[in-house]
Tab-separated table of C-alpha atoms and ligand atoms in Angstrom:
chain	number	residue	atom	x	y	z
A	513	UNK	CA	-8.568	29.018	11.446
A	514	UNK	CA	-6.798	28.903	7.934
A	515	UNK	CA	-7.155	26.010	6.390
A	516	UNK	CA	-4.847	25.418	3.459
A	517	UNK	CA	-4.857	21.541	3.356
A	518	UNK	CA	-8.197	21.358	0.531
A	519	UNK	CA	-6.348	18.384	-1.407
A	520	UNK	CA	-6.350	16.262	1.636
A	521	UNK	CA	-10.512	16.921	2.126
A	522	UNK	CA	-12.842	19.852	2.016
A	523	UNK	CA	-15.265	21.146	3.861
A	524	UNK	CA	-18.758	20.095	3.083
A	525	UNK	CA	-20.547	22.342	1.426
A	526	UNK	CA	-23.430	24.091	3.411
A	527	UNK	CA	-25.765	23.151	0.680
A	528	UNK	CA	-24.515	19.750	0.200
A	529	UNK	CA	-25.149	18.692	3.855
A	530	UNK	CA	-28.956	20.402	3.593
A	531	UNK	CA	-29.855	17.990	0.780
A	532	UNK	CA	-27.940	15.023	2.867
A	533	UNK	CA	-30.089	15.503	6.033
A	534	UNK	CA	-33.063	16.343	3.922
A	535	UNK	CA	-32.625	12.864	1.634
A	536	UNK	CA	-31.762	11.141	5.051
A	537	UNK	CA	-34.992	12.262	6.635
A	538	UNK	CA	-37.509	12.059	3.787
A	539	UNK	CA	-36.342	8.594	2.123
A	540	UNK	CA	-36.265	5.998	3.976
A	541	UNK	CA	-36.840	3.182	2.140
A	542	UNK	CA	-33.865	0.807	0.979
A	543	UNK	CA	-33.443	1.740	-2.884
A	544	UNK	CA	-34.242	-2.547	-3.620
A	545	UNK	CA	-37.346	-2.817	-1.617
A	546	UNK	CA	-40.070	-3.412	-4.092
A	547	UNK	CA	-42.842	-0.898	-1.985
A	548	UNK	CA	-43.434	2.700	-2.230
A	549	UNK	CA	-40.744	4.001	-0.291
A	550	UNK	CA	-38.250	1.697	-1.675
A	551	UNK	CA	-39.266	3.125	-5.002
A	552	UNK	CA	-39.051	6.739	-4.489
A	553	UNK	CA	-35.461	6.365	-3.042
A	554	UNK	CA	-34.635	4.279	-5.820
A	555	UNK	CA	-36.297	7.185	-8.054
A	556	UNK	CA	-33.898	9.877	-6.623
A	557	UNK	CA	-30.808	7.916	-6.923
A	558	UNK	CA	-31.464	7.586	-10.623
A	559	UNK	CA	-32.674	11.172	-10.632
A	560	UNK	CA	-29.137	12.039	-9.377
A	561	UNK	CA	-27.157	9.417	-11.186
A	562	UNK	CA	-28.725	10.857	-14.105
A	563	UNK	CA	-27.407	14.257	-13.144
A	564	UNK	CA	-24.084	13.183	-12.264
A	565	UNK	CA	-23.703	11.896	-16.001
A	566	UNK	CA	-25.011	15.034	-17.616
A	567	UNK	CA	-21.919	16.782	-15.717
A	568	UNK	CA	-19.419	14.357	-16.661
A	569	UNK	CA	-20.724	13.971	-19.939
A	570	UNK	CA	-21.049	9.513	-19.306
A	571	UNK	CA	-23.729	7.660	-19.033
A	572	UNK	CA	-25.278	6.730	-15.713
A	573	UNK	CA	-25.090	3.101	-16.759
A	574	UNK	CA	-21.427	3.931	-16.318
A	575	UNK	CA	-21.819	5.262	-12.953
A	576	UNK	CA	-20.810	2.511	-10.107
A	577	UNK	CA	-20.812	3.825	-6.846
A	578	UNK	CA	-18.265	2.615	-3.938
A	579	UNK	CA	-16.672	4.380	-0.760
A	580	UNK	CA	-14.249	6.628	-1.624
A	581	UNK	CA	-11.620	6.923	-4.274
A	582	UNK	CA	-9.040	4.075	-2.453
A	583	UNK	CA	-12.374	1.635	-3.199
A	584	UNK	CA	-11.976	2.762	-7.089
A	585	UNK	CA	-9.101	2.006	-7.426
A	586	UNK	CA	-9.086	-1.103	-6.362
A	587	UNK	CA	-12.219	-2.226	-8.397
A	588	UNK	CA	-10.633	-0.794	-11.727
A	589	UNK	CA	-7.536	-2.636	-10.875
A	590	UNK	CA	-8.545	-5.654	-9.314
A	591	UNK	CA	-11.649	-6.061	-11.290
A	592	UNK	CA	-9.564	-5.279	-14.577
A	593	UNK	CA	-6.725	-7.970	-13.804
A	594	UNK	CA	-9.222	-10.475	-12.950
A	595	UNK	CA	-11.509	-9.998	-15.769
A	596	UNK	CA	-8.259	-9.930	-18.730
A	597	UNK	CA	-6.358	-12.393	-16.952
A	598	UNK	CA	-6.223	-15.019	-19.774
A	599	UNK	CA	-5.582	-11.986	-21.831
A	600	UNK	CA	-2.030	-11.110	-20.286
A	601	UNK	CA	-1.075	-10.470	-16.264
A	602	UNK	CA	1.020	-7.262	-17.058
A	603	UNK	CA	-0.223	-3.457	-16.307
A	604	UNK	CA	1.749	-0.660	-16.051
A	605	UNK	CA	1.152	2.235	-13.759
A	606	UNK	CA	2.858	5.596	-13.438
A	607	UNK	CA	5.454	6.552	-10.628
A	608	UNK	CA	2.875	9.646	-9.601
A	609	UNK	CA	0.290	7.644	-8.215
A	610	UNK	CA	-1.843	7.651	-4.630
A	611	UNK	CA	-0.064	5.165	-2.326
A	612	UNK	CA	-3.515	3.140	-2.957
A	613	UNK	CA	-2.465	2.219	-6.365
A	614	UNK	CA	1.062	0.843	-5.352
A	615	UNK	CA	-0.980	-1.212	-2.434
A	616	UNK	CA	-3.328	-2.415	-4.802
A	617	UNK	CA	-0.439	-3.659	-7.046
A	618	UNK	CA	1.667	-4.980	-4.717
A	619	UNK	CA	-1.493	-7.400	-3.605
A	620	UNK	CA	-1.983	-8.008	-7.765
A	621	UNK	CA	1.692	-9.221	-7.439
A	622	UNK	CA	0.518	-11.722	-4.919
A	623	UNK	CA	-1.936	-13.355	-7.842
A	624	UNK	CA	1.314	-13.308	-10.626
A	625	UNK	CA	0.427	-10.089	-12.021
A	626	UNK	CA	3.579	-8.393	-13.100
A	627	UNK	CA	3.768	-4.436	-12.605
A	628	UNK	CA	6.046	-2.169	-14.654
A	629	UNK	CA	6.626	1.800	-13.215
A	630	UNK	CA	6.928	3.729	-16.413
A	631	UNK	CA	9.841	6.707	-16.355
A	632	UNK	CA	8.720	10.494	-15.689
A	633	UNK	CA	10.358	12.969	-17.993
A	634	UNK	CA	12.074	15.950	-15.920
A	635	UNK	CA	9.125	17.760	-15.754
A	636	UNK	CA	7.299	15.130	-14.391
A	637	UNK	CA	5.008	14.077	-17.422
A	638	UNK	CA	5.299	10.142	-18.315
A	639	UNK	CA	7.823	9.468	-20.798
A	640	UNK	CA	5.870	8.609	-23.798
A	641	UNK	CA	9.410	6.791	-25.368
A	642	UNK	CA	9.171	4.516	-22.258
A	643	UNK	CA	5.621	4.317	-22.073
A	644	UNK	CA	5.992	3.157	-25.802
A	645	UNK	CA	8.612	0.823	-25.386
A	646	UNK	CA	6.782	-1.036	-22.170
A	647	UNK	CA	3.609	-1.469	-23.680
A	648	UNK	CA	3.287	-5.479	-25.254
A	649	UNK	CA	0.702	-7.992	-26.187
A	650	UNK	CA	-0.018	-9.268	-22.596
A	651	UNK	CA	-0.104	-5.575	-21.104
A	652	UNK	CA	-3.960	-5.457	-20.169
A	653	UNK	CA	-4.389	-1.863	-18.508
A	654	UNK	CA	-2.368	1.325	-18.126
A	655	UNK	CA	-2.939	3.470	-14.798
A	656	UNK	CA	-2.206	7.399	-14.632
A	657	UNK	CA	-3.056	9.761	-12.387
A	658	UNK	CA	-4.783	12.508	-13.984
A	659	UNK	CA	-3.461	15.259	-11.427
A	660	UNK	CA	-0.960	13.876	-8.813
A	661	UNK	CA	-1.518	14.703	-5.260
A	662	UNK	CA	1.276	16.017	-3.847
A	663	UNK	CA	3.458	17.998	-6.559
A	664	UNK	CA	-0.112	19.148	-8.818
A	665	UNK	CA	1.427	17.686	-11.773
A	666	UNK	CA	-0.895	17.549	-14.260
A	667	UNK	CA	-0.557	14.166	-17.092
A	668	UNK	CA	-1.513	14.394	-20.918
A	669	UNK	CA	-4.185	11.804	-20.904
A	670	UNK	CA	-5.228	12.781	-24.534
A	671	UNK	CA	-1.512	11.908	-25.689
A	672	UNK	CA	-0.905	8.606	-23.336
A	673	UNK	CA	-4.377	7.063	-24.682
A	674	UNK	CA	-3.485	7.747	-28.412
A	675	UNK	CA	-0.082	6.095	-27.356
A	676	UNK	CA	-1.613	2.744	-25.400
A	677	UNK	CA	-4.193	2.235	-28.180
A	678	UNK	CA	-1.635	2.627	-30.722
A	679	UNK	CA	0.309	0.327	-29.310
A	680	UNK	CA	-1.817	-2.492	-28.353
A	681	UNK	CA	-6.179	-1.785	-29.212
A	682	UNK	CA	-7.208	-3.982	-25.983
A	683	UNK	CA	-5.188	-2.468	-23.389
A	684	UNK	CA	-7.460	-0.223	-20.981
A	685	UNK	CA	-6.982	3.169	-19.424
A	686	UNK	CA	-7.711	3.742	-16.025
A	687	UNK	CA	-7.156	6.956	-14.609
A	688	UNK	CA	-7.179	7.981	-10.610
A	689	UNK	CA	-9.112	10.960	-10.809
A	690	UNK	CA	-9.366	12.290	-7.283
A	691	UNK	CA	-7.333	15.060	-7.638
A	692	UNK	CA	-8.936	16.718	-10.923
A	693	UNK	CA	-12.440	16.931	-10.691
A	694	UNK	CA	-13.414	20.158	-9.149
A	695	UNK	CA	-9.986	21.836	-10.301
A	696	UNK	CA	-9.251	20.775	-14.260
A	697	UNK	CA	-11.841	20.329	-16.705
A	698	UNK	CA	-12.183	16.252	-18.011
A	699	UNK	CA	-12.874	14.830	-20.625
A	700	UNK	CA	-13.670	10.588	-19.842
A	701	UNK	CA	-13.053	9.642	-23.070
A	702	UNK	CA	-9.819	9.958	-22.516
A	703	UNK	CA	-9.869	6.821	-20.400
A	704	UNK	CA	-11.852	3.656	-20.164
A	705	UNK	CA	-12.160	3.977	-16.323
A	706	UNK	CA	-11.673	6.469	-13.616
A	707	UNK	CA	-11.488	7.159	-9.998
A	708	UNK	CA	-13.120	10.141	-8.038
A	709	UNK	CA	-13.830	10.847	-4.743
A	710	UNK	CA	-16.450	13.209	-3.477
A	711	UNK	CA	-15.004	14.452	0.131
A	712	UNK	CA	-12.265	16.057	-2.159
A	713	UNK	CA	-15.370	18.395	-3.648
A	714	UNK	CA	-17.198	20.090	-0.821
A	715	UNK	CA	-19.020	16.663	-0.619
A	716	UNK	CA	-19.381	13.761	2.664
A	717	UNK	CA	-16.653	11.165	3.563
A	718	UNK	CA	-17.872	8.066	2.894
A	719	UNK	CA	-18.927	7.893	-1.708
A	720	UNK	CA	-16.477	8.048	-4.566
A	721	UNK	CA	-17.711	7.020	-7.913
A	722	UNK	CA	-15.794	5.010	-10.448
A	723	UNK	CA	-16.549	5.455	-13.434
A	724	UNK	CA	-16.248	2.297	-15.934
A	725	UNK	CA	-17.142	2.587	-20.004
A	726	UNK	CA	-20.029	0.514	-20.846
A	727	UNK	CA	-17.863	-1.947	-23.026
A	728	UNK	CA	-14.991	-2.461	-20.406
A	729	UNK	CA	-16.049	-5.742	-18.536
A	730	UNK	CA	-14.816	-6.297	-14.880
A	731	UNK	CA	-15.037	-8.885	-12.015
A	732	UNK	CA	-17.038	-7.864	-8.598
A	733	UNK	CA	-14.426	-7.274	-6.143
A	734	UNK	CA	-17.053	-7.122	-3.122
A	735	UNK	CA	-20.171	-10.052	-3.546
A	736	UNK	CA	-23.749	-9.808	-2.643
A	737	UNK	CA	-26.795	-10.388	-2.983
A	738	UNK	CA	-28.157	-7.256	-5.570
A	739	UNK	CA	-27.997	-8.293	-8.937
A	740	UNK	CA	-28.968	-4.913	-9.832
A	741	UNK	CA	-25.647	-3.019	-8.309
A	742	UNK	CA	-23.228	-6.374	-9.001
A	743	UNK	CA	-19.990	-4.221	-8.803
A	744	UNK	CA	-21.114	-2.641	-5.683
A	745	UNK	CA	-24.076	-4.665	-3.958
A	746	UNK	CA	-25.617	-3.669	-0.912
A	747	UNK	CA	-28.139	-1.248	0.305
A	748	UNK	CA	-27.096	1.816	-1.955
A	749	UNK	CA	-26.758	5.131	0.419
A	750	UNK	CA	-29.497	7.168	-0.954
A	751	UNK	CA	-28.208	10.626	0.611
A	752	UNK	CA	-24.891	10.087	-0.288
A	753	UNK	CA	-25.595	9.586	-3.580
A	754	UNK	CA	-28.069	13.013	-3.610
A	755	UNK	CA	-25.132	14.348	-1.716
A	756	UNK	CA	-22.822	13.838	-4.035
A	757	UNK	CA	-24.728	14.655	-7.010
A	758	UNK	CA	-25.325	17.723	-5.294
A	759	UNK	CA	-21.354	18.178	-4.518
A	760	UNK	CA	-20.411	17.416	-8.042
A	761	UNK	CA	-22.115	19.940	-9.564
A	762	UNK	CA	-21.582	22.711	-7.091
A	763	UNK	CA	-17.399	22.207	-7.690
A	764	UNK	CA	-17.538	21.911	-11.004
A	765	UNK	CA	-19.016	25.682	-12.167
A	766	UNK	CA	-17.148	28.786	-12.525
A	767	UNK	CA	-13.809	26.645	-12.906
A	768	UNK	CA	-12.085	29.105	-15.139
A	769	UNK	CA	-12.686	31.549	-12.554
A	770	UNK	CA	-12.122	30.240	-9.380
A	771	UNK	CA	-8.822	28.603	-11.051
A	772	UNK	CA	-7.938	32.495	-12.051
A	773	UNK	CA	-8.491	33.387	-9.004
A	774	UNK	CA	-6.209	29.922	-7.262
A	775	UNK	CA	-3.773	31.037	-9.687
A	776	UNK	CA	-3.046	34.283	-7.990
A	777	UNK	CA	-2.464	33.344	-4.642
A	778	UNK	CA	-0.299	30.494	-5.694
A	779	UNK	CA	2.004	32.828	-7.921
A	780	UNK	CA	1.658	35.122	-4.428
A	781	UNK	CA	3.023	32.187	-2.046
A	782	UNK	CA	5.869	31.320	-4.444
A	783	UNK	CA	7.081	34.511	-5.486
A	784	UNK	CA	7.395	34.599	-1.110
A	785	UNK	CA	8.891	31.403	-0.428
A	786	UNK	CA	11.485	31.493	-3.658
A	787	UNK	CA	12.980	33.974	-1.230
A	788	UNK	CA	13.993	31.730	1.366
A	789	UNK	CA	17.404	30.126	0.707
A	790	UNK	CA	16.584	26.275	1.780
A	791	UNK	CA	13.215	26.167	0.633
A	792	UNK	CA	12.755	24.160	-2.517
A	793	UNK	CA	9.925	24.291	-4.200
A	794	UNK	CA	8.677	21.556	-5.785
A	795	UNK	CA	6.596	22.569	-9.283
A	796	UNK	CA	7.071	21.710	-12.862
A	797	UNK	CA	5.672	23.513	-15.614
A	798	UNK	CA	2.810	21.291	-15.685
A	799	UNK	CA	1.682	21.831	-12.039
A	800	UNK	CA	-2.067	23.150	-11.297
A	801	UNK	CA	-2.100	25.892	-9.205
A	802	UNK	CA	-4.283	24.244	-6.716
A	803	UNK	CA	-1.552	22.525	-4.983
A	804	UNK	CA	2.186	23.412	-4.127
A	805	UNK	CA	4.449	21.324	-2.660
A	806	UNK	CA	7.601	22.871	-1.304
A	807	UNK	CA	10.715	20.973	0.503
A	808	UNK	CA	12.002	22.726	3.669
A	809	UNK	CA	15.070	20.778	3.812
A	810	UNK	CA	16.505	21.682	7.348
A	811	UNK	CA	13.188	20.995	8.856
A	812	UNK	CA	10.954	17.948	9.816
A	813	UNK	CA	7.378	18.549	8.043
A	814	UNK	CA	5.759	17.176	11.542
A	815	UNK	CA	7.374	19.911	13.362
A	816	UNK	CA	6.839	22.693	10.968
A	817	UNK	CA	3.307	21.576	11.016
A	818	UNK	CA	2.578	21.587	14.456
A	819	UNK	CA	3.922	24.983	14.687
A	820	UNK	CA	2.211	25.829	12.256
A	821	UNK	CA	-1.123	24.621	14.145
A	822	UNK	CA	-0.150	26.785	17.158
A	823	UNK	CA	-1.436	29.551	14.594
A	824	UNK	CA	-4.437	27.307	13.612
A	825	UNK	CA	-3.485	27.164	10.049
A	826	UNK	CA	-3.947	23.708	8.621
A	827	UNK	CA	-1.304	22.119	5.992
A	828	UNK	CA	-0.635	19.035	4.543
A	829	UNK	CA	2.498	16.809	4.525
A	830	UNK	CA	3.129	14.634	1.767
A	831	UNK	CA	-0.564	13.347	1.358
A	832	UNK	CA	-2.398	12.296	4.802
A	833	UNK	CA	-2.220	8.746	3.412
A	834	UNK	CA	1.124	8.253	3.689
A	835	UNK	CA	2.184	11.381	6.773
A	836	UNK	CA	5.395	10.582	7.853
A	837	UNK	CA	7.047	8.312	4.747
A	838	UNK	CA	9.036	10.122	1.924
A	839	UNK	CA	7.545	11.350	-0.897
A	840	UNK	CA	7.643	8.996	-3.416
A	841	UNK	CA	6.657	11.699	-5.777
A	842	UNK	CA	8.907	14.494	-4.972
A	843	UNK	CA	11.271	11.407	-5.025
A	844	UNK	CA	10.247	10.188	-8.773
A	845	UNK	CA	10.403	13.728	-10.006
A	846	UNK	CA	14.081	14.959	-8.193
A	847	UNK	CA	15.668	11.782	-7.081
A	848	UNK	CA	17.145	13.875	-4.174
A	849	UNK	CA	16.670	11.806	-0.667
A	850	UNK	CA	16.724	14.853	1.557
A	851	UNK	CA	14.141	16.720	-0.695
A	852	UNK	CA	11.541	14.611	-0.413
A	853	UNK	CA	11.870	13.717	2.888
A	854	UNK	CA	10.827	17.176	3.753
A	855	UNK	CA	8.315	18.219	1.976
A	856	UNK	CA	5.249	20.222	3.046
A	857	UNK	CA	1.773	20.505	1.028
A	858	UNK	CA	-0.337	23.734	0.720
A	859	UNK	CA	-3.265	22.853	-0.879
A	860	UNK	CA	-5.462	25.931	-2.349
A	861	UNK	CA	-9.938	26.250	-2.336
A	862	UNK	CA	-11.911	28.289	-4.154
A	863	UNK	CA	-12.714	29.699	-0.924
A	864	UNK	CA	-9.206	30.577	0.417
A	865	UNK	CA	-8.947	34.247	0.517
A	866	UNK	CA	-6.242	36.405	0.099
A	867	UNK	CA	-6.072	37.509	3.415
A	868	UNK	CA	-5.738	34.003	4.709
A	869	UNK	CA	-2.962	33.844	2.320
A	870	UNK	CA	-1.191	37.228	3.981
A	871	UNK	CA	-1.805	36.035	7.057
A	872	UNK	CA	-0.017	32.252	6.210
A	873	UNK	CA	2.976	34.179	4.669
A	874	UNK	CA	3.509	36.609	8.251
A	875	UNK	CA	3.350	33.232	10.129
A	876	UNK	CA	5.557	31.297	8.140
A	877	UNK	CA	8.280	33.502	8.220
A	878	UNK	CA	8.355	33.306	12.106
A	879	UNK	CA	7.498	29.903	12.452
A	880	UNK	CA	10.230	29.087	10.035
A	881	UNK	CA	13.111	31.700	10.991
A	882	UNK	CA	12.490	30.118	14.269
A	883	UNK	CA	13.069	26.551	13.704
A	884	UNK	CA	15.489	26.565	10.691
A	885	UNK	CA	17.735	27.902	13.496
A	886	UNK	CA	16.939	25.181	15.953
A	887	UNK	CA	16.566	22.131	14.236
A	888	UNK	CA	18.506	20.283	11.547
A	889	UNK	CA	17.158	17.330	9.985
B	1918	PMP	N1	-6.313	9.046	-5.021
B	1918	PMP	C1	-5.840	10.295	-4.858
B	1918	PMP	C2	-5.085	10.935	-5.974
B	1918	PMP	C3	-6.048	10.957	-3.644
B	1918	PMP	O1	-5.568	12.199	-3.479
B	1918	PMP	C4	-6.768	10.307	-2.607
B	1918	PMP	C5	-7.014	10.991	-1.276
B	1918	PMP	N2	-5.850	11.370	-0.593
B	1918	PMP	C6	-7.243	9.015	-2.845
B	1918	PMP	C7	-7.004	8.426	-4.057
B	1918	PMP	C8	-8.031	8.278	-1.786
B	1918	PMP	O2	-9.320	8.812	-1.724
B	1918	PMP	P1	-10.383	8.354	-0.605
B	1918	PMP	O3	-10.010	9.086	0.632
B	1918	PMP	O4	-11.707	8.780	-1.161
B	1918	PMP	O5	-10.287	6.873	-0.490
């Protein structure tokens, strides 16, 4: 099997899934049970909270646990709007983001929230002039995605907050950060929030993290009973959160090298497919290596795909949240209908080797000699 589809999920590590199983058979207790157990689970999940702040350089007050990344995002949003509603009602998010984000703001529309799409330059950065000029007194947050999914395009975050704070002090910065960590180093105080999601980093399905600065203030999206964990309440999942401590700092070592190394068999697979005459492919300058996004334009992703399979090698098409639709991002970037309505992902690991990569490149070229002559879109 080659599996070049690492943006969509990864693998869990080997390690990561030992100190799962271990954490799931040792503690037992529920983390808010006032006994023994309860406290020595409770005990590791601050031992690995702790941990998890050290490597993102935050606080673990500043740590709130939820689901996955599409649960982030919605507290940050949700839980921003609601808390600064008598504030202002208007936020402004990029047009790069996870389909999440757009869902989440269509529902904020539902409450009178009103949403502005700020314009990409050519390259695909945000266009600070527009950014600038959209930014006013009732605009309570800003949303960018650090690293979008599909085309790898990587946003200034430094730039946009010295821009939104310029421009109006209270306005907060949340950024979807599901794509970065593991790839790009961060820096947090770039943002007031952020999003992350731990499948995406050798970790288990199931725990993303978002992370919220100390000052912000935001409304409970979910209600219970733990006045402890009010953003999240519930029993907290002990081995996820060991897991993903675990995870977090495993994917986040060696990154200059393993990105060295990414680098290489990206500049191998485009340097192959610039060759064919109807590919497109789909970078700007300020794409990360990890991810390449290419449009085939006289073939249908699903069926390239499944040929693909008959190989077993794994790719993505737009994202695997929205298979099937158009790429709104290849869309944003090129404005070209056909383009993104064709686009294939291949999404690059540390542990992708270069034979894999050989082996991809022999396949394409049959799979796709074969079908380009059969099929038109
Ligand atoms: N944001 C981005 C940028 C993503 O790539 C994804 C996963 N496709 C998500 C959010 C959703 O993450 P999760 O599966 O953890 O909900």
């Amino acid at each position: 099997m080659i599996y070049l589809d690492y943006s969509s999920t990864t693998p869990i590590s080997y390690d990561v899934l030992e100190s799962f199983n271990k954490v799931s058979k040792e503690y037992i207790g529920n983390p808010n049970s006032l006994h023994n157990l309860g406290i020595k689970a409770k005990d590791l999940i601050d031992t690995a909270t702790n941990q998890i702040g050290e490597l993102l350089n935050i606080s673990p007050q500043e740590i709130i646990y939820t689901s996955g990344a599409t649960e982030a995002n919605n507290l940050a949003l949700i839980g921003v709007a609601l808390a600064n509603q008598k504030k202002g009602k208007h936020i402004i998010v990029s047009k790069l983001e996870h389909p999440s984000i757009y869902k989440i703001c269509e529902y904020l529309e539902t409450l009178d929230f009103k949403i502005s799409y700020v314009d990409l330059t050519e390259d695909g950065l945000v266009d600070f002039d527009d950014l600038k000029k959209k930014i006013k007194s009732d605009t309570i947050l800003v949303s960018i995605c650090a690293v979008n999914s599909e085309t790898g395009v990587r946003q200034p975050l430094k730039m946009i907050r010295q821009i939104v704070k310029k421009e109006n002090k209270s306005c907060l910065i949340h950024s979807d950060m599901t794509q970065s960590l593991g790839k790009i180093s961060l820096n947090l105080k770039d943002v007031d929030l952020a999003s992350f999601s731990i499948h995406k980093v050798y970790g288990p399905k199931g725990i993303g993290i978002l992370y919220k600065n100390e000052n912000v203030k935001i409304i409970p999206i979910i209600h219970g009973s733990s006045k402890k964990n009010e953003l999240h309440p519930g029993t907290p999942a002990t081995p996820l959160i060991a897991a993903a401590s675990k995870a977090i700092r495993l994917a986040t070592q060696d990154l200059d090298r393993r990105e060295t190394f990414i680098k290489r068999l990206n500049e191998k697979i485009i340097k192959e497919l610039s060759n064919y005459k109807d590919i497109k492919i789909n970078k700007t300058k300020y794409s990360i290596p990890h991810i390449i996004n290419i449009s085939l334009m006289n073939i249908k992703p699903e069926t390239f795909i499944h040929a693909m399979e008959e190989y077993e090698i794994y790719l993505g098409t737009n994202t695997a949240c929205s298979s099937g639709e158009l790429s709104a991002s290849v869309m944003a970037i090129y404005n070209d209908k056909k383009r993104a309505s064709t686009t294939i992902r291949i999404s690059l690991s540390y542990l992708t080797t270069t034979d894999e990569i050989n082996q991809f490149l022999t396949h394409f070229k049959t799979v796709y000699n074969k079908l380009n002559t059969l099929i038109a879109v």
